[in-house]
Each structure stands twice: as C-alpha cells, then as structure tokens.
Amino acid sequence: MLRPTGRVVGIIKRNWRPYCGMLSKSDIKESRRHLFTPADKRIPRIRIETRQASALEGHRIIVAIDGWPRNSRYPNGHFVKNLGEVGDKETETEVLLLEHDVPHQPFSQAVLSFLPKMPWSITEKDMKNREDLRHLCVCSVDPPGCTDIDDALHCRVLENGNLEVGVHIADVSHFIRPGNALDQESARRGTTVYLCEKRIDMVPELLSSNLCSLRCNVDRLAFSCIWEMNHNAEILKTRFTKSAINSKASLTYAEAQMRIDSAAMNDDITISLRGLNKLAKILKKRRIEKGALTLSSPEVRFHMDSETHDPIDLQTKELRETNSMVEEFMLLANISVAKKIHEEFSENALLRKHPAPPPSNYEILVKAAKSKNLEIKTDTAKSLADSLDRADSRTFPYLNTLLRILATRCMMQAVYFCSGMDNDFHHYGLASPIYTHFTSPIRRYADIIVHRLLAVAIGADSTYPELTDKHKLAELCKNLNFRHKMAQYAQRASVAFHTQIPSLKIEDTVFHIFDKVKVKIMLDSSNLQHQKIRMSLVEPQIPGISVPIDTSNVGINEPEEKKMKLEK
C-alpha cells in the first residue's frame, strides 16, 4: 500500500519555548554542567551550566534552549527561573499552566483601565436600541458555586395559547469594545480555563463575577433570543433583541429539579421551569431522532477544604433533567443565532463545526464492544447513536456508559471557522447543518464576536472593519481553536494531578477491556517528577502475578497507602 512520504529539507523557524521540568544533578562533584529533564516527555533533555544545582534539586525549574550543536546528543540551554518544590500545589499548577501555554498573569493596568467605573447602573443611554424585559420571570440554573452566570431563561403562556421562551445571555460586548486593550487581551486568552482548584478568567473579575454575571435581583444587560413556540416545541417565530433583565432567582440544578418535582410549589418561577423542562424533553427527543449523539464523559467534581483549598473528596457529577433542560435551550439558541448571522454575513460569520471521524477512529470502540458480543455501527451518526442505545449488558449495567465514554475519544475536535473560508458547516455530534457559540460570552471570546455580528444584523450596534475581514477572522479562529484545545488539555491534566489517574498492564496476561478486576493500590513516589499509581492484581487469582491482601490492615500497616488516602 502506497503512503504519502516526505523528508525534512530545512528548518525555517524553530518552535522553541521555555520548558518546565527538573534538574538531573551531575554525579561529578563540583561539576557546573548538568542535565535538565523537561516535564513534556517529547522534549529531549537539555544540558545547562549552573552553580545552583544543590539548591535546585527537587524543584521545578524553567530552562530555555540556546542551540543544538551537530555533534551533541543534547541541546544546550540556560536556567531561567525556579518555580518551587516538586509536589507543591501552587508550583504544579504553575507548571501545568505554563506547559499548556495558558495566559494567566494578572490583568495589566492598561486592560483594567477600560472597565466601567463603580458604582455602575443602567443608564438611559444604555437602553438605546434595547428592550426592557425586567418584568419577565427570568431565572438562571447553574452548577453550585457558579459566579460567572452567562445565561438565564424564561417561559410564559401568551394570550393566543402559544408559549414564549427566552434565552437571555450576558451582554459582554456592551462592556468590551472592539480594538481596545481589554478586547485584545480577551482575544489573546480566548477562553476561561477551569482547573480543579481555581479559574483563570478570560475577562477581569469585575465583569466575569459581577457586572456581566446574571445574578438574581439586580438589573443586568443581556442579549436575548426569544421564540414563540407551540406546545409541541415547534418554533413559530424567532426574534433577537438587546435587553435589560432582572433575574428572579439564581438556582442550582438540584434546586431547580426540586421545584419541578415538588407538588407543593406553584409559584411563577416553578411554573416557568416546568414549561421549559417539558419543551426541552421534546426538543431532545427530536434531536436524537435526527442522529445527535448522547455521549458520556467521566467528569468529577472536587470538594475543597475551605481554608487550605486542598481537595478532600471527589465525586462523579450527577446529571439531572435540569442539566439537560438548560443544554437544550442553549443548543437551540446557538443554532438560531448561527442561521441569522450566516443569512446576514454569508462570508464573515464565525461558526463552529464538528467533522465526522474517519472509520479508523472507531476501531477501538468496535473492538471493545465486540469483546462483549455487541455490534457498534459507525457508518453514520444516526447508526452510531442507535447502536449505542442497544449496547446493554444485564450483568454489567455500567457497560453502556463506558462505551459512550470511549466513543467520545473517537471523535474529532470541534473547531471555529469563518464561513467565507469553508464550505462544510455540518456539526456531526449535534446532527445540525449549522452551529455557532452565542451562549457563553463571559468565558469564550468566540461568543463575543458572534454577539457583535448579531448586534449589527439586528441594527443594535455598528460594525467595524475587522469584523468583515474574513482573513482576520480566520486568524482569530486559529488562535481560539488553539486556546480551547490547550484549555481542555490543562483541565484534564489538573484532574489527573489531583486524582493520579493510573493505567494498568499485567505482563503477558490478556485482560479484555471492561473486565472486572480487584486491585491493590499504592503510590510510587520514587520519581518525584512523574509520580505514579502502582496497582497489583488481587482478583482474579493468577499464579505468580496476583497478590494476597489483608483487608484488616489496609491503610494502616502500609504508610504509602495511608499517605495516598490522606493527601489524594
């Protein structure tokens, strides 16, 4: 079989950057030449000269490459900065952010100078080209502890018997004007990054957690997408308007679910939530029938110590009907806005697509299902969704969830693009011919651009040259795609650091994926830079491999096990 091949003929520009890692001190006494081992295993060790080797041993440091002589096994570099001791939470978080190129320095005074002066309130000027919707029974539904509330919802019955449903999104573009330092820094960051113990904001806290956050019982500026629907969730009319709202409640998913399920509660907020939930179920059923994928991912929520901010417990996120309710209306708003901005700006719309994976991506999923005598069809998104729905095991109830988690790893990356630079708009995972991001402008810069496009489309704001330059928009999309990918990797690395997620290989013994095993877990700290979880097989019993376990003494007689239990 012929394959495309090539060879390197020259290097135009080296993609060197400062690297985080640890010093491997020379065994030669008084030596000034030592090797540095980067945290990124793809990077070779770097030879540096320093007199501080003893002080730097056991620390995370930053090293820059100066050159790579032809006759040397290693590149030469120099010491830049000492980040702190290995294993220290702040140090490891700094390494994680640096290695994933996440901008995380405090906002400069130049950026902060463009924030509104406090105290702030809605003025008559702010209400120009804006609808006053503060009378509506709007509420938000978010995870516990959420302070950057992007979205709020309402549902009410109209005089003609139809339903009015509104998605109200924080009007961040009102505060961030094109081209200034605040806008440029938001564009550079591209996205908010959520780590286990901290959040790296895309915009300053005054906006993210205050003026743009749709908290309850305060007036806020919003961008609203409002539909008139019948009781079968069919859209009869769609309109968009800049607005002023006053949320009547900031609820968690659990609180919203309790209201919906409580026979004793029949206030306006609860009635609105019940209407939204009923419509969302219809919308979801219709979306899945068209071939949209419902995939699981193993998200965990950390419980942090209020004083030390150390993780003290973790649990899998529980998903309720209200999670799905919010998701359905966010998806619908994104699709509706995508259609509108593409109608108005066919060459300059910022859209989001999700390419269909090549057949080879599905091999691991198909083989895993086959090991349990199940068939997964992958020729279309609809056939994949249907076969996942059928892939159940009476003896292994969690199997379907595991298959769906595995299916997410087969997917391609969804990306932002400029409509004038591409002709394939389809979103594979959502089974939608067109899609964009409109609903999270506090934490995604793409949504701010989409808000600006929509504002121009409805005559609520004026355009500016870069907004209609498809080449500049394509460059912006390139940065946004990179920032979102790095944020995703950083978030996964943060979870891995706090949970020490392991991998397991048992010599020549073959274990099929999804086989149940019992293991003994120990923390291996012999390599401080790459600490690992070690696992020994307990059950099933395999001579020479399995180990016995004394359940009466677990965590007491073995210091490393106890240490892991307390610290992890």
Coordinates of C-alpha atoms in Angstrom, one line a residue:
M1 CA 0.0 0.0 0.0
L2 CA 1.4 3.4 -1.1
R3 CA 1.6 6.1 1.6
P4 CA 2.4 9.8 1.3
T5 CA 6.0 10.3 2.4
G6 CA 8.4 13.2 2.7
R7 CA 11.7 14.3 4.2
V8 CA 12.9 17.4 6.1
V9 CA 15.0 19.6 3.8
G10 CA 15.4 22.5 6.2
I11 CA 14.1 24.2 9.3
I12 CA 12.7 27.7 8.7
K13 CA 12.0 28.5 12.3
R14 CA 12.4 26.5 15.5
N15 CA 9.4 26.2 17.7
W16 CA 11.5 26.5 20.9
R17 CA 9.9 27.9 24.1
P18 CA 10.8 27.9 27.8
Y19 CA 10.4 24.4 29.3
C20 CA 9.4 23.4 32.8
G21 CA 11.0 20.4 34.4
M22 CA 13.6 19.2 36.9
L23 CA 17.4 19.2 37.2
S24 CA 19.2 15.9 37.0
K25 CA 22.3 16.8 39.0
S26 CA 25.6 15.5 37.7
D27 CA 27.4 12.7 39.7
I28 CA 30.7 14.6 39.3
K29 CA 31.4 16.6 42.4
E30 CA 31.8 20.4 41.9
S31 CA 30.6 20.0 38.3
R32 CA 28.7 23.0 36.8
R33 CA 27.3 21.0 33.9
H34 CA 24.0 19.2 34.5
L35 CA 21.1 17.8 32.5
F36 CA 17.6 19.2 32.7
T37 CA 14.6 16.8 32.2
P38 CA 11.5 18.6 30.8
A39 CA 8.1 17.7 32.1
D40 CA 7.0 17.2 28.5
K41 CA 8.3 13.7 27.6
R42 CA 8.5 14.6 23.9
I43 CA 11.3 17.1 24.6
P44 CA 14.9 15.8 24.9
R45 CA 17.0 16.5 28.0
I46 CA 18.8 19.8 27.9
R47 CA 22.4 20.5 29.0
I48 CA 22.8 23.6 31.2
E49 CA 25.5 25.1 33.3
T50 CA 24.7 26.4 36.8
R51 CA 26.3 26.7 40.3
Q52 CA 22.9 26.4 42.0
A53 CA 22.5 22.6 41.3
S54 CA 22.2 21.7 45.0
A55 CA 19.6 24.4 45.7
L56 CA 17.6 23.5 42.5
E57 CA 17.5 19.8 43.1
G58 CA 13.9 18.6 43.9
H59 CA 12.5 21.8 42.4
R60 CA 10.5 22.6 39.3
I61 CA 12.5 25.0 37.1
I62 CA 12.3 26.7 33.8
V63 CA 15.0 26.3 31.2
A64 CA 15.4 27.9 27.7
I65 CA 17.2 26.3 24.8
D66 CA 20.1 28.3 23.3
G67 CA 21.1 25.9 20.5
W68 CA 21.8 22.3 19.5
P69 CA 25.3 21.6 18.2
R70 CA 25.5 19.0 15.4
N71 CA 27.9 16.8 17.4
S72 CA 25.9 16.9 20.7
R73 CA 23.4 14.4 21.9
Y74 CA 21.6 17.1 23.9
P75 CA 20.7 20.7 23.1
N76 CA 22.4 23.5 25.2
G77 CA 20.3 25.8 27.4
H78 CA 20.3 28.1 30.4
F79 CA 18.4 28.3 33.7
V80 CA 15.6 30.9 33.7
K81 CA 13.5 30.6 36.9
N82 CA 12.9 28.4 40.0
L83 CA 9.2 27.7 40.3
G84 CA 9.2 25.9 43.6
E85 CA 9.3 22.4 45.2
V86 CA 8.0 19.4 43.3
G87 CA 4.6 18.3 44.5
D88 CA 3.7 21.7 45.9
K89 CA 0.2 22.5 44.7
E90 CA 0.9 26.1 43.6
T91 CA 4.1 25.0 41.9
E92 CA 2.5 22.2 40.0
T93 CA -0.4 24.4 38.9
E94 CA 2.1 27.0 37.6
V95 CA 3.9 24.2 35.6
L96 CA 0.5 23.0 34.2
L97 CA -0.4 26.4 33.0
L98 CA 3.0 27.2 31.5
E99 CA 3.2 23.8 29.7
H100 CA -0.2 24.3 28.2
D101 CA 0.6 27.9 27.2
V102 CA -2.4 29.3 29.2
P103 CA -2.1 33.1 29.7
H104 CA -2.6 33.5 33.5
Q105 CA -0.7 36.6 34.6
P106 CA -2.8 39.3 36.4
F107 CA -4.6 41.8 34.1
S108 CA -2.5 44.8 33.3
Q109 CA -3.5 48.4 34.3
A110 CA -3.9 49.1 30.6
V111 CA -6.5 46.4 30.4
L112 CA -8.2 47.3 33.7
S113 CA -8.5 51.0 32.6
F114 CA -11.2 50.1 30.2
L115 CA -13.5 48.7 32.9
P116 CA -16.6 50.7 33.8
K117 CA -16.3 52.9 36.9
M118 CA -18.1 51.8 40.0
P119 CA -20.8 52.1 41.2
W120 CA -22.4 51.1 37.9
S121 CA -26.1 51.1 36.9
I122 CA -28.1 51.0 33.7
T123 CA -28.5 54.5 32.1
E124 CA -30.9 55.9 29.6
K125 CA -28.0 55.8 27.0
D126 CA -27.6 52.0 27.7
M127 CA -31.3 51.5 26.9
K128 CA -31.0 52.8 23.4
N129 CA -31.7 50.0 20.9
R130 CA -32.5 47.8 23.9
E131 CA -35.8 46.2 25.1
D132 CA -36.8 46.4 28.8
L133 CA -37.6 42.9 29.9
R134 CA -37.1 43.4 33.6
H135 CA -40.8 42.5 34.2
L136 CA -40.3 38.9 33.0
C137 CA -39.9 36.0 35.3
V138 CA -36.3 35.2 34.3
C139 CA -34.1 32.8 36.3
S140 CA -30.7 31.1 36.0
V141 CA -29.8 27.4 36.5
D142 CA -26.1 26.6 37.1
P143 CA -23.7 24.3 39.0
P144 CA -23.2 25.0 42.7
G145 CA -20.9 27.9 43.4
C146 CA -21.1 29.4 39.9
T147 CA -20.3 33.1 39.9
D148 CA -19.9 33.7 36.2
I149 CA -23.5 33.3 35.2
D150 CA -23.8 33.6 31.4
D151 CA -27.3 32.6 30.8
A152 CA -30.9 32.9 32.1
L153 CA -34.3 31.5 30.9
H154 CA -38.0 32.3 30.9
C155 CA -41.1 30.6 29.7
R156 CA -44.7 32.0 29.8
V157 CA -48.0 31.4 28.1
L158 CA -49.1 34.0 25.5
E159 CA -52.7 35.3 25.0
N160 CA -53.0 33.1 21.9
G161 CA -52.2 30.0 23.9
N162 CA -48.7 29.6 22.5
L163 CA -45.6 29.7 24.6
E164 CA -42.9 32.4 24.7
V165 CA -39.5 31.1 25.6
G166 CA -36.4 33.3 26.1
V167 CA -32.7 32.6 26.4
H168 CA -31.0 35.7 27.9
I169 CA -27.2 35.9 27.6
A170 CA -24.9 38.3 29.4
D171 CA -24.2 41.3 27.1
V172 CA -20.4 41.2 27.5
S173 CA -19.9 43.0 24.2
H174 CA -21.5 46.1 25.7
F175 CA -18.5 46.4 28.0
I176 CA -15.8 45.1 25.8
R177 CA -15.4 47.4 22.8
P178 CA -13.5 46.4 19.6
G179 CA -9.8 47.1 19.5
N180 CA -9.1 48.4 23.0
A181 CA -6.6 46.7 25.4
L182 CA -9.4 44.8 27.2
D183 CA -10.6 43.4 23.9
Q184 CA -7.2 42.5 22.7
E185 CA -6.4 40.7 26.0
S186 CA -9.7 38.8 25.9
A187 CA -9.0 37.7 22.3
R188 CA -5.5 36.6 23.3
R189 CA -6.8 34.5 26.2
G190 CA -9.6 33.1 24.1
T191 CA -11.3 31.2 26.9
T192 CA -11.7 30.9 30.6
V193 CA -9.8 27.8 32.0
Y194 CA -11.4 25.8 34.8
L195 CA -8.9 23.9 36.9
C196 CA -9.8 21.8 39.9
E197 CA -9.0 24.4 42.5
K198 CA -9.0 27.7 40.5
R199 CA -10.4 29.5 37.5
I200 CA -8.3 31.5 35.0
D201 CA -10.7 34.2 33.8
M202 CA -10.8 35.4 30.2
V203 CA -12.1 38.8 31.4
P204 CA -11.5 40.7 34.6
E205 CA -13.4 39.7 37.7
L206 CA -15.5 42.9 37.8
L207 CA -17.1 41.7 34.6
S208 CA -17.0 37.9 35.0
S209 CA -18.4 37.7 38.5
N210 CA -20.2 41.0 38.8
L211 CA -21.4 43.3 36.1
C212 CA -21.9 40.6 33.4
S213 CA -23.0 37.8 35.7
L214 CA -26.8 37.4 35.6
R215 CA -27.2 37.2 39.3
C216 CA -30.7 37.4 40.8
N217 CA -32.4 40.6 42.0
V218 CA -30.1 43.0 40.1
D219 CA -30.6 44.8 36.8
R220 CA -28.3 43.4 34.1
L221 CA -27.8 44.0 30.3
A222 CA -28.4 40.9 28.1
F223 CA -28.8 39.8 24.6
S224 CA -32.0 37.8 24.2
C225 CA -33.1 35.1 21.8
I226 CA -36.9 34.8 22.1
W227 CA -39.1 32.2 20.4
E228 CA -42.8 31.8 20.1
M229 CA -43.5 28.0 20.2
N230 CA -46.5 25.7 20.2
H231 CA -46.8 23.1 22.9
N232 CA -45.0 20.6 20.7
A233 CA -41.9 22.7 20.8
E234 CA -42.2 23.8 17.2
I235 CA -40.8 27.3 16.5
L236 CA -43.3 29.7 15.0
K237 CA -41.4 32.9 15.3
T238 CA -37.8 33.9 16.4
R239 CA -36.6 37.3 17.3
F240 CA -33.4 38.7 18.8
T241 CA -33.0 41.8 20.9
K242 CA -30.6 43.5 23.2
S243 CA -32.3 43.7 26.6
A244 CA -32.3 44.7 30.2
I245 CA -33.4 41.9 32.6
N246 CA -33.7 41.3 36.3
S247 CA -33.3 37.6 37.2
K248 CA -35.8 36.5 39.9
A249 CA -33.7 33.5 41.1
S250 CA -30.2 32.0 40.8
L251 CA -30.8 28.3 41.2
T252 CA -28.5 25.2 41.2
Y253 CA -29.5 22.2 39.0
A254 CA -30.7 20.4 42.2
E255 CA -32.8 23.4 43.4
A256 CA -34.5 23.7 40.0
Q257 CA -35.2 20.0 39.9
M258 CA -36.7 20.1 43.4
R259 CA -39.0 22.9 42.3
I260 CA -40.1 21.0 39.2
D261 CA -40.8 17.8 41.2
S262 CA -42.5 19.4 44.2
A263 CA -46.3 19.2 44.2
A264 CA -46.4 22.0 46.8
M265 CA -44.7 24.6 44.7
N266 CA -46.7 26.5 42.0
D267 CA -45.1 30.0 42.0
D268 CA -44.2 31.8 38.7
I269 CA -40.6 30.6 38.7
T270 CA -41.6 27.0 39.2
I271 CA -44.3 27.1 36.5
S272 CA -41.8 28.7 34.1
L273 CA -39.3 25.9 34.9
R274 CA -41.9 23.2 34.3
G275 CA -42.8 24.7 31.0
L276 CA -39.1 24.8 30.0
N277 CA -38.5 21.2 31.1
K278 CA -41.5 19.9 29.2
L279 CA -40.4 21.6 26.0
A280 CA -36.7 20.5 26.5
K281 CA -37.7 16.9 26.6
I282 CA -39.5 17.2 23.3
L283 CA -36.5 19.1 21.7
K284 CA -34.1 16.4 23.0
K285 CA -36.1 13.5 21.7
R286 CA -36.4 15.2 18.2
R287 CA -32.7 16.0 18.2
I288 CA -31.7 12.4 19.0
E289 CA -34.1 11.1 16.3
K290 CA -32.2 13.1 13.8
G291 CA -28.9 11.4 14.8
A292 CA -27.4 13.6 17.5
L293 CA -25.0 11.8 19.8
T294 CA -25.5 11.4 23.6
L295 CA -22.1 10.6 24.9
S296 CA -20.8 10.4 28.5
S297 CA -17.6 11.7 29.8
P298 CA -16.2 10.9 33.3
E299 CA -16.5 14.4 34.8
V300 CA -15.6 14.7 38.5
R301 CA -16.3 17.4 41.0
F302 CA -13.8 18.2 43.7
H303 CA -14.8 19.2 47.2
M304 CA -12.1 21.6 48.5
D305 CA -11.1 22.4 52.1
S306 CA -12.4 25.9 52.8
E307 CA -9.1 27.0 54.5
T308 CA -6.3 25.2 52.7
H309 CA -8.1 24.8 49.4
D310 CA -6.8 21.2 49.2
P311 CA -9.1 18.6 47.6
I312 CA -10.6 16.5 50.3
D313 CA -13.1 14.4 48.3
L314 CA -14.3 13.9 44.8
Q315 CA -17.4 12.6 43.2
T316 CA -18.8 12.0 39.7
K317 CA -21.0 14.8 38.6
E318 CA -24.7 13.8 38.9
L319 CA -26.8 14.8 35.9
R320 CA -30.4 15.7 36.4
E321 CA -33.3 16.6 34.0
T322 CA -32.5 20.3 34.6
N323 CA -28.9 19.9 33.2
S324 CA -30.5 18.6 30.0
M325 CA -33.1 21.4 30.1
V326 CA -30.6 24.1 30.1
E327 CA -28.4 22.4 27.5
E328 CA -31.4 22.0 25.0
F329 CA -32.2 25.7 25.1
M330 CA -28.5 26.7 24.8
L331 CA -28.2 24.5 21.7
L332 CA -31.4 25.9 20.2
A333 CA -30.2 29.5 20.8
N334 CA -26.8 28.7 19.2
I335 CA -28.4 27.2 16.2
S336 CA -30.9 30.0 15.8
V337 CA -28.1 32.6 16.0
A338 CA -25.9 30.7 13.6
K339 CA -28.7 30.8 11.0
K340 CA -29.2 34.5 11.5
I341 CA -25.6 35.7 11.3
H342 CA -25.0 33.5 8.2
E343 CA -28.0 35.0 6.5
E344 CA -26.7 38.5 7.1
F345 CA -22.9 37.8 6.7
S346 CA -22.6 34.8 4.4
E347 CA -18.8 35.4 4.1
N348 CA -18.0 36.7 7.6
A349 CA -19.9 34.5 10.1
L350 CA -18.0 32.9 12.9
L351 CA -19.4 29.4 13.0
R352 CA -18.4 26.1 14.7
K353 CA -18.3 22.7 13.0
H354 CA -17.6 19.2 14.1
P355 CA -16.1 16.9 11.4
A356 CA -17.2 13.3 11.1
P357 CA -14.4 10.9 12.3
P358 CA -12.7 8.7 9.8
P359 CA -13.6 5.0 10.1
S360 CA -10.2 4.1 11.6
N361 CA -11.0 6.3 14.7
Y362 CA -13.8 3.8 15.7
E363 CA -11.6 0.7 15.7
I364 CA -11.0 0.7 19.5
L365 CA -14.8 1.2 20.2
V366 CA -15.9 -1.5 17.8
K367 CA -13.3 -4.0 19.2
A368 CA -14.3 -3.2 22.8
A369 CA -18.0 -3.8 22.1
K370 CA -17.2 -7.0 20.1
S371 CA -15.4 -8.4 23.2
K372 CA -18.8 -8.3 24.9
N373 CA -20.6 -9.7 21.8
L374 CA -22.1 -6.3 20.9
E375 CA -22.1 -4.6 17.5
I376 CA -21.4 -0.9 17.1
K377 CA -22.3 0.5 13.6
T378 CA -20.4 3.7 12.7
D379 CA -21.4 4.5 9.1
T380 CA -23.5 7.5 10.1
A381 CA -24.0 9.4 13.4
K382 CA -27.6 8.1 13.5
S383 CA -26.4 4.4 13.2
L384 CA -23.8 5.0 15.9
A385 CA -26.3 6.6 18.2
D386 CA -28.8 3.8 17.7
S387 CA -26.2 1.0 18.2
L388 CA -25.0 2.7 21.4
D389 CA -28.6 2.7 22.6
R390 CA -28.8 -1.0 22.0
A391 CA -25.4 -1.8 23.6
D392 CA -26.6 -3.0 27.0
S393 CA -25.5 -5.8 29.3
R394 CA -27.7 -7.2 32.1
T395 CA -24.6 -8.4 34.0
F396 CA -22.7 -5.2 33.5
P397 CA -25.0 -2.1 33.9
Y398 CA -22.2 0.4 33.6
L399 CA -21.0 -1.0 30.2
N400 CA -23.2 1.4 28.1
T401 CA -21.7 4.4 29.9
L402 CA -18.2 3.1 29.4
L403 CA -18.9 2.6 25.7
R404 CA -20.2 6.1 25.4
I405 CA -17.1 7.5 27.2
L406 CA -14.9 5.5 24.8
A407 CA -16.9 6.9 21.8
T408 CA -16.0 10.5 22.9
R409 CA -12.4 9.6 22.5
C410 CA -13.0 8.6 18.9
M411 CA -14.5 12.0 18.0
M412 CA -12.7 14.7 16.0
Q413 CA -12.1 18.1 17.6
A414 CA -14.9 20.6 17.0
V415 CA -13.5 23.9 15.6
Y416 CA -14.3 27.5 15.0
F417 CA -14.1 28.7 11.4
C418 CA -15.0 31.6 9.1
S419 CA -18.0 30.9 6.8
G420 CA -16.3 32.5 3.8
M421 CA -13.2 30.3 4.2
D422 CA -15.0 26.9 4.3
N423 CA -17.9 25.1 2.7
D424 CA -18.6 22.3 5.2
F425 CA -20.6 23.7 8.1
H426 CA -22.0 20.4 9.5
H427 CA -21.8 19.6 13.2
Y428 CA -21.5 15.8 13.4
G429 CA -22.1 15.4 17.1
L430 CA -25.2 17.6 17.2
A431 CA -26.5 16.4 13.8
S432 CA -27.0 20.1 12.9
P433 CA -26.3 21.7 9.4
I434 CA -25.1 24.9 11.1
Y435 CA -23.9 25.9 14.6
T436 CA -22.1 28.6 16.5
H437 CA -21.4 29.7 20.1
F438 CA -23.5 32.5 21.4
T439 CA -24.4 31.5 25.0
S440 CA -21.2 31.9 27.0
P441 CA -19.5 35.3 26.2
I442 CA -18.1 35.6 29.8
R443 CA -15.9 32.6 29.2
R444 CA -15.5 32.4 25.4
Y445 CA -14.2 35.1 23.1
A446 CA -15.9 33.5 20.0
D447 CA -19.3 34.3 21.6
I448 CA -18.3 38.0 21.8
I449 CA -17.6 38.1 18.1
V450 CA -20.9 36.3 17.4
H451 CA -22.7 38.9 19.6
R452 CA -21.1 41.7 17.6
L453 CA -22.2 40.1 14.3
L454 CA -25.8 39.6 15.6
A455 CA -26.0 43.1 17.0
V456 CA -25.1 44.5 13.6
A457 CA -27.6 42.1 11.9
I458 CA -30.5 43.5 14.0
G459 CA -29.3 47.1 13.9
A460 CA -28.4 47.3 17.6
D461 CA -24.8 48.2 17.1
S462 CA -22.4 49.4 14.3
T463 CA -19.8 47.3 12.5
Y464 CA -16.1 47.8 12.3
P465 CA -13.5 46.9 9.6
E466 CA -12.0 43.7 11.2
L467 CA -15.5 42.2 11.7
T468 CA -16.0 41.9 8.0
D469 CA -12.4 40.8 7.1
K470 CA -12.7 37.1 6.6
H471 CA -8.9 36.6 6.6
K472 CA -8.5 38.3 10.0
L473 CA -11.5 36.3 11.3
A474 CA -9.8 33.1 10.1
E475 CA -6.6 34.1 12.0
L476 CA -8.7 34.7 15.1
C477 CA -10.4 31.3 14.8
K478 CA -7.0 29.7 14.6
N479 CA -6.0 31.2 17.9
L480 CA -9.3 30.4 19.5
N481 CA -9.1 26.7 18.4
F482 CA -5.5 26.5 19.9
R483 CA -6.6 28.2 23.2
H484 CA -9.6 25.9 23.6
K485 CA -7.6 22.8 22.9
M486 CA -4.9 23.8 25.4
A487 CA -7.6 24.7 28.0
Q488 CA -9.1 21.2 27.6
Y489 CA -5.7 19.6 28.0
A490 CA -4.9 21.8 31.0
Q491 CA -8.2 20.9 32.6
R492 CA -7.6 17.1 32.1
A493 CA -4.0 17.5 33.5
S494 CA -5.4 19.3 36.6
V495 CA -7.8 16.4 37.2
A496 CA -5.0 13.9 36.7
F497 CA -2.8 15.8 39.1
H498 CA -5.5 15.7 41.8
T499 CA -6.6 12.1 41.3
Q500 CA -3.4 10.5 39.9
I501 CA -5.4 8.6 37.3
P502 CA -3.5 5.3 36.6
S503 CA -3.0 2.9 33.7
L504 CA -2.6 -0.8 34.1
K505 CA -0.6 -3.5 32.3
I506 CA -0.3 -7.1 33.5
E507 CA 2.7 -8.7 31.7
D508 CA 1.6 -11.3 29.2
T509 CA -1.9 -12.0 30.7
V510 CA -4.6 -10.8 28.4
F511 CA -7.5 -8.8 30.0
H512 CA -10.2 -7.6 27.7
I513 CA -11.5 -4.1 28.1
F514 CA -14.3 -3.8 30.6
D515 CA -13.3 -7.0 32.5
K516 CA -13.8 -6.6 36.3
V517 CA -10.8 -6.8 38.5
K518 CA -9.9 -6.1 42.1
V519 CA -6.5 -4.4 42.7
K520 CA -4.3 -3.2 45.5
I521 CA -3.3 0.5 45.0
M522 CA -0.1 2.1 46.1
L523 CA 1.6 5.5 45.4
D524 CA 5.1 5.2 43.9
S525 CA 7.0 8.4 44.8
S526 CA 10.4 7.1 43.7
N527 CA 10.4 9.6 40.8
L528 CA 9.2 13.0 42.2
Q529 CA 8.7 14.4 38.7
H530 CA 6.4 11.7 37.5
Q531 CA 4.7 10.2 40.5
K532 CA 2.6 7.1 39.6
I533 CA -0.1 5.0 41.0
R534 CA 1.1 1.3 41.1
M535 CA -1.5 -1.4 41.1
S536 CA -1.2 -5.1 42.0
L537 CA -3.8 -7.6 40.9
V538 CA -5.8 -9.3 43.7
E539 CA -8.7 -10.9 41.8
P540 CA -8.9 -12.9 39.6
Q541 CA -6.1 -15.0 41.0
I542 CA -3.3 -15.6 38.6
P543 CA -0.3 -17.7 39.9
G544 CA 2.8 -15.6 40.2
I545 CA 1.0 -12.3 39.4
S546 CA -1.9 -11.9 41.9
V547 CA -1.1 -10.8 45.4
P548 CA -2.9 -11.5 48.6
I549 CA -4.5 -8.6 50.5
D550 CA -5.0 -8.4 54.3
T551 CA -8.2 -6.3 54.4
S552 CA -8.0 -5.8 58.2
N553 CA -4.7 -3.8 57.8
V554 CA -5.2 -1.9 54.6
G555 CA -4.2 1.8 55.0
I556 CA -2.6 1.2 58.5
N557 CA 0.4 -1.0 58.1
E558 CA 1.4 0.4 54.7
P559 CA 2.5 4.0 55.0
E560 CA 2.3 4.9 51.3
E561 CA -1.3 3.7 51.1
K562 CA -2.3 5.7 54.1
K563 CA -0.4 8.8 52.7
M564 CA -2.3 8.5 49.4
K565 CA -5.6 8.2 51.1
L566 CA -5.0 11.3 53.2
E567 CA -3.4 13.5 50.5
K568 CA -5.2 12.5 47.4

